[in-house]
Tab-separated table of C-alpha atoms and ligand atoms in Angstrom:
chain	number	residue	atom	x	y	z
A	1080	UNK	CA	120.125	97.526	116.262
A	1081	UNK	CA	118.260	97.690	112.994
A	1082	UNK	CA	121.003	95.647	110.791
A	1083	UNK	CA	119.103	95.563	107.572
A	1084	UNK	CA	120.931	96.836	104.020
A	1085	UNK	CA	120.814	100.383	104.681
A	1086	UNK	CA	119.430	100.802	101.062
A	1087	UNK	CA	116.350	98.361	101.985
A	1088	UNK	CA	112.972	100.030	102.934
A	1089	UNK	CA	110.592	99.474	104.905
A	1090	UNK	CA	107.599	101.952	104.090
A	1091	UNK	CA	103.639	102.248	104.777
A	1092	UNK	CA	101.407	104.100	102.339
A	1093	UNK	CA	98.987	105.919	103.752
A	1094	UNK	CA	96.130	107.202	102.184
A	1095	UNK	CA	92.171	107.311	101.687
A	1096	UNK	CA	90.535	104.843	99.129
A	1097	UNK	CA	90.797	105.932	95.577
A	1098	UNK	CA	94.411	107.752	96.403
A	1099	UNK	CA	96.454	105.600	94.242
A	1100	UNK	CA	98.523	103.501	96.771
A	1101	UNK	CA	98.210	100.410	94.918
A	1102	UNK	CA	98.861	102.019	91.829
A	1103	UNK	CA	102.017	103.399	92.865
A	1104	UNK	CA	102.953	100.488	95.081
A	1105	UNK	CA	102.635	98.433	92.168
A	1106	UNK	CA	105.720	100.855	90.758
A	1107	UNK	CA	107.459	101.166	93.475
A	1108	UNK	CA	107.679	97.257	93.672
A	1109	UNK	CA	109.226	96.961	89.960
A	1110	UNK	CA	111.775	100.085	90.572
A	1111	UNK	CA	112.696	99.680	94.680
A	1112	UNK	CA	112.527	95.706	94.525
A	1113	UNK	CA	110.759	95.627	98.108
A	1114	UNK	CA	107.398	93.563	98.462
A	1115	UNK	CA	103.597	95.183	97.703
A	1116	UNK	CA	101.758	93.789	100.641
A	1117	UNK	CA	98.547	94.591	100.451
A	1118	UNK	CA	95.853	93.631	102.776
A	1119	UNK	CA	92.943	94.397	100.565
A	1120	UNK	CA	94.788	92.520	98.041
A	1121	UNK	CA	95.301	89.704	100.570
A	1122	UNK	CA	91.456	89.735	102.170
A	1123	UNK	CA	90.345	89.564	98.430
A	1124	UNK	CA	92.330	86.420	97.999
A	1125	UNK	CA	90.805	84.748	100.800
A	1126	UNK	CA	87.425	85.512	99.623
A	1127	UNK	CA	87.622	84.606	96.217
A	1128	UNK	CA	88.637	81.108	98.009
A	1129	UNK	CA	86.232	81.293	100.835
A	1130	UNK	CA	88.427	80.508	103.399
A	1131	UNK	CA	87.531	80.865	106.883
A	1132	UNK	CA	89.335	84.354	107.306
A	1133	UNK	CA	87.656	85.109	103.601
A	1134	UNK	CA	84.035	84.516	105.223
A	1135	UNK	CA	84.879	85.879	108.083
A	1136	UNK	CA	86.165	89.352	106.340
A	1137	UNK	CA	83.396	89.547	103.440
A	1138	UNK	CA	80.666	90.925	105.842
A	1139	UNK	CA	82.799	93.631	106.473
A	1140	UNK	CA	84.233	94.176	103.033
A	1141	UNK	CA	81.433	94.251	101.133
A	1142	UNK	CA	79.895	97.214	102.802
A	1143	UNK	CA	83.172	99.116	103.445
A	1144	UNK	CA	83.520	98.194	107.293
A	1145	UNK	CA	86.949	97.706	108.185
A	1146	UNK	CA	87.700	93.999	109.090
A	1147	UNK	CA	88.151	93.329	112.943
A	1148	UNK	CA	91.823	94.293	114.008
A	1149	UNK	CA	92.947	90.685	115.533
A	1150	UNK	CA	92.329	89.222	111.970
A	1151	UNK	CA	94.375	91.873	109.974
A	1152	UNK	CA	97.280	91.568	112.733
A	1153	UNK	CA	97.235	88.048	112.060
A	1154	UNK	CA	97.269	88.267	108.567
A	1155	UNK	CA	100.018	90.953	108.655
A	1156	UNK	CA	102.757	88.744	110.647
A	1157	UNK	CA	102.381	85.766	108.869
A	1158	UNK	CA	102.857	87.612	105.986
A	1159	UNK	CA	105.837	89.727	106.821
A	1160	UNK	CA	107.132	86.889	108.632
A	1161	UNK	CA	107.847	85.456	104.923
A	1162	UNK	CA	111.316	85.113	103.964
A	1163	UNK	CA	110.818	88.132	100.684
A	1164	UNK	CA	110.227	90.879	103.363
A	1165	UNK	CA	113.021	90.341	105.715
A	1166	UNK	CA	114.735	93.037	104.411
A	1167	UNK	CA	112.073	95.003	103.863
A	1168	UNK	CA	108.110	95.651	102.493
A	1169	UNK	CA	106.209	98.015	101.143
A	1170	UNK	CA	102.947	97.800	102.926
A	1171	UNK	CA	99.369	99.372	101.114
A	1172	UNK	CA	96.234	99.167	103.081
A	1173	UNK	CA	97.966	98.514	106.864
A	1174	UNK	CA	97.792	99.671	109.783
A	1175	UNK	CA	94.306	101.514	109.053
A	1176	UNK	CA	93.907	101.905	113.132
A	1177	UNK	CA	95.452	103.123	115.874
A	1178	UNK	CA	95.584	99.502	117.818
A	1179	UNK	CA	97.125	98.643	114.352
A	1180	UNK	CA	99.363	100.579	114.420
A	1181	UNK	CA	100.497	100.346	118.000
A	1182	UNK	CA	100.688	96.363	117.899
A	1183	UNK	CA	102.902	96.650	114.265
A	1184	UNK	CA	105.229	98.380	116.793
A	1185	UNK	CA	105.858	96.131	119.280
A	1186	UNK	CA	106.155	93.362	116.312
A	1187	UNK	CA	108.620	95.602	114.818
A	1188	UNK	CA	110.563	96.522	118.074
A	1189	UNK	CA	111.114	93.089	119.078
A	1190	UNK	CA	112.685	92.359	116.102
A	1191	UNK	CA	114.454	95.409	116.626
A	1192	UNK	CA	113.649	96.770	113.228
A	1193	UNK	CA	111.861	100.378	112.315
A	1194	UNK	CA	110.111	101.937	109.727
A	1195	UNK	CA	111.857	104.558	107.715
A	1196	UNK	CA	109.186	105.698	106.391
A	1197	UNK	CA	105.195	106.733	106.249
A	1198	UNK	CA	104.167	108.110	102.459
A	1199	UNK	CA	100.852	109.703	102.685
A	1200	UNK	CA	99.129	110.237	99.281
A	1201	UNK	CA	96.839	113.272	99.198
A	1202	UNK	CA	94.032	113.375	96.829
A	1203	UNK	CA	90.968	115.947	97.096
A	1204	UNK	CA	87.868	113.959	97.561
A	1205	UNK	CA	86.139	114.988	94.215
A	1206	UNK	CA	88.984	113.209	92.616
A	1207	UNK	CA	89.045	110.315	94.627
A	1208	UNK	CA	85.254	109.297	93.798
A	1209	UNK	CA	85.991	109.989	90.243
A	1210	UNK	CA	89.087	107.155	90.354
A	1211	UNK	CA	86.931	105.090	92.423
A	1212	UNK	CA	83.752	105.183	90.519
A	1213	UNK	CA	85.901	104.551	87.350
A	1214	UNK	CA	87.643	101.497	88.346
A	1215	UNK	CA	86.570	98.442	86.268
A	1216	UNK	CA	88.692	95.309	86.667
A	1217	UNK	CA	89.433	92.427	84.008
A	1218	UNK	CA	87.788	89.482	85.028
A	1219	UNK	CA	90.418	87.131	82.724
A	1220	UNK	CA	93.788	89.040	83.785
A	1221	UNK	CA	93.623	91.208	86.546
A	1222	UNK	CA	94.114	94.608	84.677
A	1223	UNK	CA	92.660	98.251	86.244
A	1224	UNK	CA	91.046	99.343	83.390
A	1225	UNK	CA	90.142	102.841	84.585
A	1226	UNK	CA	87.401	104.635	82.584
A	1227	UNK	CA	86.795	108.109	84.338
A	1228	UNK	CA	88.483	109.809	81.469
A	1229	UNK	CA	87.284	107.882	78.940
A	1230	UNK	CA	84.761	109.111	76.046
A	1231	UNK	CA	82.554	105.791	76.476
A	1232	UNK	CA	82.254	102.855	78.472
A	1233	UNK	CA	84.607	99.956	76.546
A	1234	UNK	CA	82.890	96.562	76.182
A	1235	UNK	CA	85.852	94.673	77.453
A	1236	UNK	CA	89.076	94.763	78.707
A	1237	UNK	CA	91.920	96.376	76.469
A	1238	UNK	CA	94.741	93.889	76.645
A	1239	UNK	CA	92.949	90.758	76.551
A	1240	UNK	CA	89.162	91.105	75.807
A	1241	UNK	CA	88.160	89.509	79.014
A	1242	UNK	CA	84.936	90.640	81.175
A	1243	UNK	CA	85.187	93.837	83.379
A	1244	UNK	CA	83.338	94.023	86.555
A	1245	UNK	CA	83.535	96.766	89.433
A	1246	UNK	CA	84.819	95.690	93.076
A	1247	UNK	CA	81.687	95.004	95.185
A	1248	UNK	CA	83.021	97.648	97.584
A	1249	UNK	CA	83.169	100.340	94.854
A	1250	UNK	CA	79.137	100.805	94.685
A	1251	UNK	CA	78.261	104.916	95.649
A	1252	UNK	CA	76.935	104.106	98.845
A	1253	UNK	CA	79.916	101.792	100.191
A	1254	UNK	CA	82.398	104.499	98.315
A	1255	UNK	CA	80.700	107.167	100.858
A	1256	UNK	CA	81.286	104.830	103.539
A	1257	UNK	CA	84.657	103.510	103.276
A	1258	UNK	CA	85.531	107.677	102.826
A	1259	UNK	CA	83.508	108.181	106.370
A	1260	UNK	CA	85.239	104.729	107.525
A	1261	UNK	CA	89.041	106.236	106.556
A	1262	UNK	CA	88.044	110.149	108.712
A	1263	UNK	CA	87.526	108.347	111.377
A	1264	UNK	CA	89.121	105.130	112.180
A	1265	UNK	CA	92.875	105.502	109.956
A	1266	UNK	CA	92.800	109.450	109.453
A	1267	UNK	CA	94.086	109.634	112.937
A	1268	UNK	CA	97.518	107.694	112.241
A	1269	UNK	CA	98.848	110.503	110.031
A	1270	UNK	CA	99.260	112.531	113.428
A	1271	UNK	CA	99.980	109.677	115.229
A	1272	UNK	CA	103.488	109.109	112.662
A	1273	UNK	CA	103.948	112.523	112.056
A	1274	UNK	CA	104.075	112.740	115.729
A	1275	UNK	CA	106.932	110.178	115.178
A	1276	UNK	CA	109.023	112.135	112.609
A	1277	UNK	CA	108.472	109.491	109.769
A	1278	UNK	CA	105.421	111.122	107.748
A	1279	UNK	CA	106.465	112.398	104.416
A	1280	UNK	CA	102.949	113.890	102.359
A	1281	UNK	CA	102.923	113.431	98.948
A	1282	UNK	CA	100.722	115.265	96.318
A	1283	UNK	CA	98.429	112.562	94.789
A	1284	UNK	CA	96.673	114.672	92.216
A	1285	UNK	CA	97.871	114.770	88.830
A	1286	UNK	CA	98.563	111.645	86.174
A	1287	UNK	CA	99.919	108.173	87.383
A	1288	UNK	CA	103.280	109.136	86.222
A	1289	UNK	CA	102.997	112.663	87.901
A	1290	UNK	CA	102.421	111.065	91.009
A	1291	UNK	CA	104.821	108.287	90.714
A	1292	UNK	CA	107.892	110.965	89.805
A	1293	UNK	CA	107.182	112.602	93.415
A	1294	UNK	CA	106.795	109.037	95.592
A	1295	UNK	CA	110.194	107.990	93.780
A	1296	UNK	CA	111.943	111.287	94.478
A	1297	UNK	CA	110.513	111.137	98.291
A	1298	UNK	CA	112.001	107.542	98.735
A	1299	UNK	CA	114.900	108.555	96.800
A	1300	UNK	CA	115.748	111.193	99.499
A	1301	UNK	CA	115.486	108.388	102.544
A	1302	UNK	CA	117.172	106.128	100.821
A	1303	UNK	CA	120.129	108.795	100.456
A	1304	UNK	CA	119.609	109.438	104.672
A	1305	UNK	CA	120.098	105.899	105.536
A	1306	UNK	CA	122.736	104.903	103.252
B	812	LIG	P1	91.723	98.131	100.118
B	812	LIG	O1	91.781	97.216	98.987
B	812	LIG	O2	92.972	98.483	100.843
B	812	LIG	O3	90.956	99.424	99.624
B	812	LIG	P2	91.263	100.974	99.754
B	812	LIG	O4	92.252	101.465	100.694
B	812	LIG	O5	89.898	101.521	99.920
B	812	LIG	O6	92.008	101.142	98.438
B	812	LIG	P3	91.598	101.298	96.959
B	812	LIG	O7	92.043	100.065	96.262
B	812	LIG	O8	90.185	101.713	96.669
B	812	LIG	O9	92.445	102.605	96.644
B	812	LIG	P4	93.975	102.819	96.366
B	812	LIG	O10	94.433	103.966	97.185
B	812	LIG	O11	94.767	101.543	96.429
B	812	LIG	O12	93.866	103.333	94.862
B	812	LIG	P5	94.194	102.559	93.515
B	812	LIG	O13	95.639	102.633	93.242
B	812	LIG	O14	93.534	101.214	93.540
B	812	LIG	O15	90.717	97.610	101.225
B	812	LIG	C1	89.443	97.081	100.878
B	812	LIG	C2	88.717	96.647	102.156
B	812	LIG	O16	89.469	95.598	102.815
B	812	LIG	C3	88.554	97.722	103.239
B	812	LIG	O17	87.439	98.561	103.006
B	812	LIG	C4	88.401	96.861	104.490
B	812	LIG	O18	87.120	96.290	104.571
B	812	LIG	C5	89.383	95.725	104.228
B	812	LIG	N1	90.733	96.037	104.764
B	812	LIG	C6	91.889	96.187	104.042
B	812	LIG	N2	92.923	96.467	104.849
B	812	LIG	C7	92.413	96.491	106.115
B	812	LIG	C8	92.996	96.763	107.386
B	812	LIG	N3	94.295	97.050	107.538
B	812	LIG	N4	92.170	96.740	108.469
B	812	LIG	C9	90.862	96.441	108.360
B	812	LIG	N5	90.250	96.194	107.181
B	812	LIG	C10	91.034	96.217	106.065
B	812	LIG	O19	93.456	103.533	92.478
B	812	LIG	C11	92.050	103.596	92.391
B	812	LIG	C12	91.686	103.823	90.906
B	812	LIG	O20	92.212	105.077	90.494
B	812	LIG	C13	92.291	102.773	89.964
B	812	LIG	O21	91.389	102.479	88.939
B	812	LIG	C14	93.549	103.470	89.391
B	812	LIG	O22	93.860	103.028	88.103
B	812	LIG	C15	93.110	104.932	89.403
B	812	LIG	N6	94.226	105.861	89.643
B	812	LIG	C16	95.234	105.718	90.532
B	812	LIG	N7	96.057	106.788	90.501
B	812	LIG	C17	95.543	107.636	89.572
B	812	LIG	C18	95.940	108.909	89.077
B	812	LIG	N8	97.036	109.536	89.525
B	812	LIG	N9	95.175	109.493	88.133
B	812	LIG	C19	94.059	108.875	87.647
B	812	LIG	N10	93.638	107.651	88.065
B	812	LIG	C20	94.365	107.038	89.020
């Protein structure tokens, strides 16, 4: 039996690159108080301090290849292993296969916990090149300084005037190629857990805050059901 605060959740965000899921995870975080694990966030880490797994995952990364499975498993129950996601995690970027997917099972059955929920953000692919291609980051503090819908390109970073780069990933051709990547290798899970009763599809389009307002509503409702 699943003895976890009934309030506590334990979600996956599902989505193609460019739909927003570490936007709104980022949100999410603040207002449900349950750990943003990333992967991406995580494999970026380890490159930026070229550890083995880092070098190992860069090859892949850098031209929009998904990282072998064994790694990310790995990775994934070390990390939700930690003592800040007993309760419960909010994962963005995992599982992105089906073998992922199946082996985050077992892991969660034989701790006898289960997911409440699957949150899959659905963008139009115009839009999702637009975000992409319009993602600069701050080199200094980390911010997501998109410019799609801005008049001109700024010369640095709004809050803190630091250096804005683009993620080596987010070039045109790897953008193409991560899209191809997600069709075929993680589009398949959104039968796979609505096959499972637990995928809830949210509309990604509109503003941040747009988007945000219908993810918090959606969790709202499940955390209501398993109170
Ligand atoms: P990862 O970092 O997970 O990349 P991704 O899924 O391609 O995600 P993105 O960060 O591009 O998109 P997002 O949906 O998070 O959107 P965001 O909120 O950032 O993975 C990178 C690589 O790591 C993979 O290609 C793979 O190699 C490897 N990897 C990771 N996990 C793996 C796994 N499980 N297995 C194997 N390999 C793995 O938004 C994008 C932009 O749009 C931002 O600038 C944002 O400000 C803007 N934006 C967001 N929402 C809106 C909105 N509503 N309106 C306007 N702009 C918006």
């Amino acid at each position: 039996m699943d003895s976890r605060d009934p309030k506590a959740l334990m979600v996956i965000l599902l989505g193609p690159p460019g739909a927003g899921k570490g936007t709104q995870a980022r949100r999410i975080e603040e207002e449900f108080g349950v750990p943003h694990i990333s992967t991406g966030d995580i494999l970026r880490e380890h490159v930026t301090l070229e550890t083995e797994l880092g070098q190992k995952a860069q090859q892949y990364m850098e031209c929009g290849e998904l990282v072998p499975d064994q790694l990310i498993i790995d990775l994934i129950a070390d990390r939700i292993g930690q003592p800040d996601a007993a309760e419960g995690f909010l994962l963005d970027g995992f599982p992105r296969t089906t073998r992922q997917a199946v082996v985050f099972e077992e892991f969660l059955n034989n701790r006898q916990l289960k997911l409440d929920t699957v949150l899959l953000l659905d963008v139009e692919d115009e839009q999702l090149i637009a975000r992409i291609s319009g993602r600069y980051l701050c080199r200094d503090c980390g911010s997501d300084i998109n410019v799609a819908e801005l008049e001109s390109m700024p010369e640095s970073c709004a809050y803190c005037d630091g250096e804005l780069y683009q993620r080596e990933d987010d070039r045109e051709e790897t953008v193409k190629n991560r899209l191809q990547v997600y069709r075929r290798q993680t589009a398949p899970l959104v039968e796979y857990y609505r096959g499972q009763g637990l995928l809830k599809k949210v509309d990604g389009s509109g503003t941040v805050e747009d988007v945000a307002r219908r993810v918090t509503e959606t969790l709202k409702q499940e955390q209501g059901q398993e109170a």
